[in-house]
Amino acid sequence: MPEDFGYINARIKGMRSRLLPPGRLEELLGLADLESFIHALGNTPYGPELQEALTRYQGLRAVDEALMRAFQKVAQKILGFSDGKAKALIRVFLLQWDLHNLRTILRAKHAGHSPEATEQNLIPAGELTEVRLRELLAQPDLTALANTLATWEHPLAEAVLAAIRQYEATKDLLSLELGLDRGYFEWALRVARGMGHNETLVRDVIRMQIDFTNVKTAFKLQQLSELSREERERFFLPGGGVVSREVFLNLADPNTAELGLRELHGRGIHPEGRTPGEVERSLDEEATRRMATLYLGDPLGIDVVIGFLTMLSSEIRNLRLIARSKALGIPRELIRREMALV
């Protein structure tokens, strides 16, 4: 199997046609109900996975299952025709779905949600297969979950165990999630060591994600006026590109937040909104745009892979939103504002 991105990208360019054409999402959004949406989705590249899902599930559950399977199939196909360093770098991005799944499971266990309700939000596109995710969901507590992850020698097992040990003492969900993020970012930067274009690009993307995570955290900390500067500092994730510890601390303190925001703008980051939720959404959109644009980057680099996977995951997220709008009667305009546009 080839290690060069010239061959890998040629195969991915051939898969580009599976993405829906411009305007198709708007057509799907305009349909009357979930039944019409499912019928229309069956006439897209998601049709085979949808037909298979409808043999086991109905309605929204069938749509979620089909979209999950479609992404999983594409991810495994890309890994299947990759090898060596190229495969290792692609794996860095696919492991972000493991990060998403682990965060979802930890949040669910923190909130006391059932495994059945949580499973619908999982996307087994990384190293954690559907079977393994179910096994994690079935664990009686967080320590058992971390130990199970360790027996599989998962790259994030050590970070999860460390974060859970701290969580058991404080029950602080934000610290737990940041511990998980820290473990992923440190692992990703280690894998992407090197001086080549691909390693440099992967590190740049990871550093952007660290910066954006720090900004999201800082806006959440603004709501906690009683915290000292030292207490805010423990939430900072090192390794970012432009958001220094000083900028983070200024932004995280309501007394210096305006200064921190000006410093942030000077570094090319312009979060929109004032609430943590609004800021998180705007930064997620900005990250999606930046990563999707890479599809038009170096045709012999990992740029194309990152861009394609970002566009595909964004499309699937939008389709899930549309399906929910049809199932729950959510107004079209509200869903349109929530959709990620790339």
Short mmCIF file of C-alpha atoms in Angstrom, two decimals:
data_model
loop_
_atom_site.label_atom_id
_atom_site.label_comp_id
_atom_site.label_asym_id
_atom_site.label_seq_id
_atom_site.Cartn_x
_atom_site.Cartn_y
_atom_site.Cartn_z
CA MET A 1 0.00 0.00 0.00
CA PRO A 2 1.31 3.47 -0.83
CA GLU A 3 2.65 6.01 1.62
CA ASP A 4 2.53 8.92 -0.84
CA PHE A 5 -0.38 11.32 -0.82
CA GLY A 6 -0.37 11.62 -4.62
CA TYR A 7 -2.01 8.18 -4.92
CA ILE A 8 -4.16 8.60 -1.80
CA ASN A 9 -5.48 11.97 -2.97
CA ALA A 10 -6.29 10.62 -6.43
CA ARG A 11 -8.49 7.99 -4.78
CA ILE A 12 -10.09 10.62 -2.54
CA LYS A 13 -10.76 12.95 -5.47
CA GLY A 14 -12.70 10.04 -6.97
CA MET A 15 -14.78 9.85 -3.77
CA ARG A 16 -15.57 13.58 -3.90
CA SER A 17 -18.63 12.84 -6.04
CA ARG A 18 -20.35 11.15 -3.08
CA LEU A 19 -20.76 14.57 -1.44
CA LEU A 20 -24.14 16.14 -2.18
CA PRO A 21 -24.17 18.92 -4.80
CA PRO A 22 -24.69 22.56 -3.76
CA GLY A 23 -28.33 23.26 -3.02
CA ARG A 24 -29.25 19.65 -2.22
CA LEU A 25 -29.22 20.24 1.54
CA GLU A 26 -31.56 23.20 1.08
CA GLU A 27 -33.91 20.97 -0.94
CA LEU A 28 -33.88 18.36 1.83
CA LEU A 29 -34.49 21.08 4.43
CA GLY A 30 -37.55 22.17 2.48
CA LEU A 31 -39.25 18.75 2.58
CA ALA A 32 -42.51 18.40 4.48
CA ASP A 33 -41.73 15.63 6.98
CA LEU A 34 -39.33 12.88 8.05
CA GLU A 35 -40.92 10.33 5.73
CA SER A 36 -40.23 12.56 2.71
CA PHE A 37 -36.67 13.17 3.95
CA ILE A 38 -35.96 9.43 4.30
CA HIS A 39 -37.34 8.79 0.81
CA ALA A 40 -35.16 11.56 -0.67
CA LEU A 41 -32.05 10.46 1.27
CA GLY A 42 -32.48 7.02 -0.26
CA ASN A 43 -31.80 8.56 -3.67
CA THR A 44 -28.42 9.96 -2.63
CA PRO A 45 -25.04 8.22 -2.12
CA TYR A 46 -26.29 7.43 1.40
CA GLY A 47 -28.98 5.16 -0.13
CA PRO A 48 -27.27 1.76 0.38
CA GLU A 49 -26.52 2.44 4.06
CA LEU A 50 -30.06 3.76 4.57
CA GLN A 51 -31.68 0.69 3.03
CA GLU A 52 -29.57 -1.53 5.29
CA ALA A 53 -30.42 0.55 8.36
CA LEU A 54 -34.16 0.40 7.59
CA THR A 55 -34.06 -3.39 7.91
CA ARG A 56 -33.24 -2.93 11.62
CA TYR A 57 -34.54 0.48 12.64
CA GLN A 58 -37.22 3.02 11.82
CA GLY A 59 -37.41 6.79 11.45
CA LEU A 60 -34.72 8.95 13.01
CA ARG A 61 -32.79 5.98 14.39
CA ALA A 62 -32.47 4.53 10.87
CA VAL A 63 -31.18 7.87 9.53
CA ASP A 64 -28.58 8.16 12.33
CA GLU A 65 -27.46 4.58 11.75
CA ALA A 66 -27.14 5.07 7.98
CA LEU A 67 -25.12 8.29 8.29
CA MET A 68 -22.86 6.74 10.92
CA ARG A 69 -22.22 3.70 8.71
CA ALA A 70 -21.53 5.87 5.68
CA PHE A 71 -18.83 7.87 7.45
CA GLN A 72 -17.33 4.78 9.02
CA LYS A 73 -17.15 3.07 5.62
CA VAL A 74 -15.36 6.03 4.01
CA ALA A 75 -12.88 6.33 6.90
CA GLN A 76 -11.98 2.65 6.77
CA LYS A 77 -11.67 2.78 2.99
CA ILE A 78 -9.16 5.64 3.19
CA LEU A 79 -7.10 3.81 5.82
CA GLY A 80 -7.29 0.71 3.65
CA PHE A 81 -5.43 2.29 0.75
CA SER A 82 -2.90 4.15 2.96
CA ASP A 83 0.25 2.99 4.68
CA GLY A 84 3.32 4.14 6.64
CA LYS A 85 3.65 7.74 7.76
CA ALA A 86 0.70 8.85 5.63
CA LYS A 87 -1.59 6.39 7.41
CA ALA A 88 -0.25 7.48 10.81
CA LEU A 89 -1.05 11.13 10.05
CA ILE A 90 -4.54 10.31 8.74
CA ARG A 91 -5.08 8.29 11.93
CA VAL A 92 -4.42 11.48 13.93
CA PHE A 93 -7.57 13.00 12.45
CA LEU A 94 -9.70 9.89 12.61
CA LEU A 95 -8.88 9.56 16.31
CA GLN A 96 -10.79 12.81 16.80
CA TRP A 97 -13.94 10.71 16.50
CA ASP A 98 -12.67 8.53 19.36
CA LEU A 99 -12.18 11.79 21.27
CA HIS A 100 -15.76 12.80 20.42
CA ASN A 101 -17.11 9.39 21.46
CA LEU A 102 -15.19 9.27 24.73
CA ARG A 103 -16.31 12.81 25.59
CA THR A 104 -19.93 11.86 24.81
CA ILE A 105 -19.74 8.75 27.02
CA LEU A 106 -18.07 10.62 29.90
CA ARG A 107 -20.72 13.39 29.71
CA ALA A 108 -23.49 10.79 29.66
CA LYS A 109 -22.14 8.97 32.68
CA HIS A 110 -21.67 12.30 34.51
CA ALA A 111 -25.32 13.19 33.78
CA GLY A 112 -26.67 9.70 34.41
CA HIS A 113 -27.99 9.15 30.89
CA SER A 114 -28.78 5.63 29.72
CA PRO A 115 -26.44 3.70 27.37
CA GLU A 116 -29.30 3.39 24.87
CA ALA A 117 -29.79 7.16 24.62
CA THR A 118 -26.04 7.79 24.44
CA GLU A 119 -25.29 5.22 21.75
CA GLN A 120 -27.22 7.19 19.13
CA ASN A 121 -24.71 10.04 19.39
CA LEU A 122 -21.61 7.91 18.84
CA ILE A 123 -19.72 7.72 15.53
CA PRO A 124 -17.36 4.71 15.37
CA ALA A 125 -15.01 6.16 12.73
CA GLY A 126 -11.80 5.99 14.76
CA GLU A 127 -10.23 3.00 16.47
CA LEU A 128 -13.18 2.36 18.79
CA THR A 129 -15.53 0.11 16.88
CA GLU A 130 -19.25 -0.11 17.52
CA VAL A 131 -18.71 -3.24 19.64
CA ARG A 132 -16.03 -1.59 21.76
CA LEU A 133 -18.10 1.58 22.25
CA ARG A 134 -20.97 -0.55 23.53
CA GLU A 135 -18.55 -2.28 25.91
CA LEU A 136 -17.42 1.10 27.24
CA LEU A 137 -21.05 2.18 27.68
CA ALA A 138 -21.73 -0.98 29.67
CA GLN A 139 -18.96 -0.35 32.21
CA PRO A 140 -20.31 0.22 35.74
CA ASP A 141 -18.18 3.31 36.44
CA LEU A 142 -15.58 5.63 34.95
CA THR A 143 -12.58 3.81 36.43
CA ALA A 144 -13.75 0.55 34.86
CA LEU A 145 -14.15 2.40 31.57
CA ALA A 146 -10.57 3.71 31.71
CA ASN A 147 -9.21 0.28 32.64
CA THR A 148 -11.06 -1.31 29.72
CA LEU A 149 -9.57 1.30 27.39
CA ALA A 150 -6.11 0.50 28.76
CA THR A 151 -6.48 -3.24 28.03
CA TRP A 152 -6.97 -2.29 24.36
CA GLU A 153 -3.79 -0.16 24.50
CA HIS A 154 -5.76 2.78 23.14
CA PRO A 155 -3.62 5.94 22.63
CA LEU A 156 -5.88 7.97 24.94
CA ALA A 157 -6.16 5.39 27.73
CA GLU A 158 -3.53 6.94 30.01
CA ALA A 159 -4.99 10.44 29.60
CA VAL A 160 -8.52 9.19 30.32
CA LEU A 161 -7.39 7.38 33.47
CA ALA A 162 -5.52 10.46 34.75
CA ALA A 163 -8.50 12.74 34.03
CA ILE A 164 -10.93 10.36 35.74
CA ARG A 165 -8.76 10.15 38.87
CA GLN A 166 -8.91 13.94 39.17
CA TYR A 167 -12.63 13.96 38.40
CA GLU A 168 -13.39 11.46 41.15
CA ALA A 169 -12.09 13.99 43.69
CA THR A 170 -13.82 17.10 42.27
CA LYS A 171 -16.74 15.91 40.07
CA ASP A 172 -15.72 18.77 37.76
CA LEU A 173 -16.85 17.87 34.22
CA LEU A 174 -14.91 20.71 32.55
CA SER A 175 -11.63 19.47 34.07
CA LEU A 176 -12.46 15.94 32.98
CA GLU A 177 -13.07 17.00 29.37
CA LEU A 178 -9.95 19.18 29.28
CA GLY A 179 -7.88 16.27 30.59
CA LEU A 180 -9.16 14.19 27.70
CA ASP A 181 -8.44 17.00 25.20
CA ARG A 182 -4.94 17.45 26.64
CA GLY A 183 -4.21 13.75 26.18
CA TYR A 184 -5.35 13.78 22.56
CA PHE A 185 -3.45 16.97 21.65
CA GLU A 186 -0.20 15.74 23.23
CA TRP A 187 -0.48 12.39 21.44
CA ALA A 188 -1.30 14.05 18.10
CA LEU A 189 1.66 16.45 18.30
CA ARG A 190 4.00 13.54 19.11
CA VAL A 191 2.79 11.53 16.09
CA ALA A 192 3.17 14.57 13.82
CA ARG A 193 6.81 15.21 14.67
CA GLY A 194 8.97 15.96 11.63
CA MET A 195 10.00 18.72 9.26
CA GLY A 196 7.99 17.79 6.18
CA HIS A 197 4.97 19.59 4.78
CA ASN A 198 2.48 17.00 6.03
CA GLU A 199 3.79 16.86 9.58
CA THR A 200 3.93 20.67 9.74
CA LEU A 201 0.37 21.03 8.43
CA VAL A 202 -1.02 18.48 10.90
CA ARG A 203 0.72 20.27 13.79
CA ASP A 204 -0.65 23.62 12.58
CA VAL A 205 -4.20 22.23 12.55
CA ILE A 206 -3.81 20.67 15.99
CA ARG A 207 -2.39 23.93 17.38
CA MET A 208 -5.36 25.83 15.93
CA GLN A 209 -7.67 23.37 17.70
CA ILE A 210 -5.76 23.89 20.98
CA ASP A 211 -6.11 27.68 20.58
CA PHE A 212 -9.84 27.40 19.91
CA THR A 213 -10.31 25.04 22.87
CA ASN A 214 -8.54 27.54 25.14
CA VAL A 215 -10.76 30.39 23.90
CA LYS A 216 -13.93 28.34 24.49
CA THR A 217 -12.70 27.48 28.00
CA ALA A 218 -11.84 31.11 28.76
CA PHE A 219 -15.37 32.27 27.90
CA LYS A 220 -16.79 29.58 30.22
CA LEU A 221 -14.46 30.71 33.02
CA GLN A 222 -15.68 34.32 32.63
CA GLN A 223 -18.92 33.12 34.23
CA LEU A 224 -17.03 32.09 37.41
CA SER A 225 -16.06 35.41 38.95
CA GLU A 226 -14.96 33.84 42.25
CA LEU A 227 -11.99 31.96 40.73
CA SER A 228 -8.48 33.24 41.36
CA ARG A 229 -5.96 33.75 38.56
CA GLU A 230 -4.13 30.60 39.68
CA GLU A 231 -7.35 28.59 39.61
CA ARG A 232 -8.11 29.78 36.06
CA GLU A 233 -4.59 28.95 34.91
CA ARG A 234 -5.00 25.22 35.58
CA PHE A 235 -7.55 25.08 32.75
CA PHE A 236 -5.04 26.33 30.15
CA LEU A 237 -3.90 23.81 27.54
CA PRO A 238 -0.28 24.37 26.36
CA GLY A 239 0.83 23.74 22.79
CA GLY A 240 -1.37 26.20 20.89
CA GLY A 241 -0.22 28.44 18.07
CA VAL A 242 -1.15 32.01 19.01
CA VAL A 243 -3.14 32.00 22.27
CA SER A 244 -0.54 32.41 24.99
CA ARG A 245 -1.10 31.69 28.67
CA GLU A 246 -1.25 35.47 29.32
CA VAL A 247 -3.92 36.04 26.65
CA PHE A 248 -5.92 33.09 28.02
CA LEU A 249 -5.80 34.45 31.57
CA ASN A 250 -6.84 37.94 30.48
CA LEU A 251 -9.73 36.51 28.45
CA ALA A 252 -10.81 34.13 31.24
CA ASP A 253 -11.12 36.88 33.87
CA PRO A 254 -14.27 39.05 33.62
CA ASN A 255 -12.21 42.01 34.87
CA THR A 256 -9.73 41.80 31.97
CA ALA A 257 -11.88 40.06 29.34
CA GLU A 258 -12.08 43.12 27.04
CA LEU A 259 -8.27 43.33 26.98
CA GLY A 260 -8.07 39.60 26.30
CA LEU A 261 -10.55 39.92 23.44
CA ARG A 262 -8.50 42.71 21.84
CA GLU A 263 -5.36 40.57 22.15
CA LEU A 264 -7.26 37.67 20.58
CA HIS A 265 -8.35 39.81 17.62
CA GLY A 266 -4.74 40.88 17.14
CA ARG A 267 -3.86 37.20 16.70
CA GLY A 268 -6.46 36.62 14.00
CA ILE A 269 -9.17 34.94 16.10
CA HIS A 270 -12.57 36.63 16.07
CA PRO A 271 -15.15 34.66 18.06
CA GLU A 272 -18.72 35.84 17.59
CA GLY A 273 -21.25 36.14 20.39
CA ARG A 274 -20.91 36.80 24.08
CA THR A 275 -22.16 33.61 25.66
CA PRO A 276 -20.01 30.44 25.86
CA GLY A 277 -22.49 28.62 23.62
CA GLU A 278 -22.39 31.31 20.91
CA VAL A 279 -18.60 31.51 21.02
CA GLU A 280 -18.23 27.71 20.81
CA ARG A 281 -20.52 27.55 17.77
CA SER A 282 -18.68 30.36 15.94
CA LEU A 283 -15.26 28.80 16.61
CA ASP A 284 -16.46 25.36 15.53
CA GLU A 285 -17.70 26.91 12.28
CA GLU A 286 -14.40 28.74 11.77
CA ALA A 287 -12.39 25.54 12.37
CA THR A 288 -14.61 23.65 9.91
CA ARG A 289 -14.13 26.35 7.25
CA ARG A 290 -10.35 26.43 7.68
CA MET A 291 -10.02 22.63 7.53
CA ALA A 292 -12.46 22.20 4.61
CA THR A 293 -10.52 24.80 2.59
CA LEU A 294 -7.49 22.51 2.75
CA TYR A 295 -9.19 20.31 0.12
CA LEU A 296 -7.92 22.87 -2.41
CA GLY A 297 -4.40 22.81 -0.93
CA ASP A 298 -1.32 20.80 -1.92
CA PRO A 299 -2.50 17.95 -4.23
CA LEU A 300 0.48 15.88 -3.05
CA GLY A 301 -0.07 16.53 0.67
CA ILE A 302 -2.43 15.56 3.49
CA ASP A 303 -4.35 18.77 2.79
CA VAL A 304 -6.84 16.96 0.52
CA VAL A 305 -7.54 14.22 3.08
CA ILE A 306 -8.23 16.70 5.90
CA GLY A 307 -10.41 18.83 3.63
CA PHE A 308 -12.47 15.89 2.36
CA LEU A 309 -13.05 14.31 5.78
CA THR A 310 -14.06 17.72 7.16
CA MET A 311 -16.56 18.33 4.34
CA LEU A 312 -18.03 14.84 4.70
CA SER A 313 -18.42 15.06 8.49
CA SER A 314 -19.95 18.53 8.12
CA GLU A 315 -22.46 17.23 5.57
CA ILE A 316 -23.42 14.34 7.84
CA ARG A 317 -23.88 16.71 10.79
CA ASN A 318 -26.17 18.87 8.66
CA LEU A 319 -28.19 15.87 7.49
CA ARG A 320 -28.71 14.78 11.09
CA LEU A 321 -29.93 18.27 11.96
CA ILE A 322 -32.36 18.27 9.04
CA ALA A 323 -33.66 14.83 10.01
CA ARG A 324 -34.33 16.08 13.55
CA SER A 325 -36.07 19.17 12.26
CA LYS A 326 -38.46 16.94 10.30
CA ALA A 327 -38.99 14.51 13.18
CA LEU A 328 -39.52 17.16 15.86
CA GLY A 329 -41.10 19.96 13.82
CA ILE A 330 -38.25 22.42 14.44
CA PRO A 331 -38.61 25.58 12.27
CA ARG A 332 -36.55 25.60 9.10
CA GLU A 333 -34.87 28.95 9.85
CA LEU A 334 -33.67 27.73 13.23
CA ILE A 335 -32.04 24.65 11.71
CA ARG A 336 -30.50 26.71 8.89
CA ARG A 337 -28.70 28.84 11.49
CA GLU A 338 -27.35 25.71 13.18
CA MET A 339 -26.06 24.11 9.98
CA ALA A 340 -22.32 24.28 9.34
CA LEU A 341 -21.66 25.88 5.96
CA VAL A 342 -18.43 24.98 4.15
#
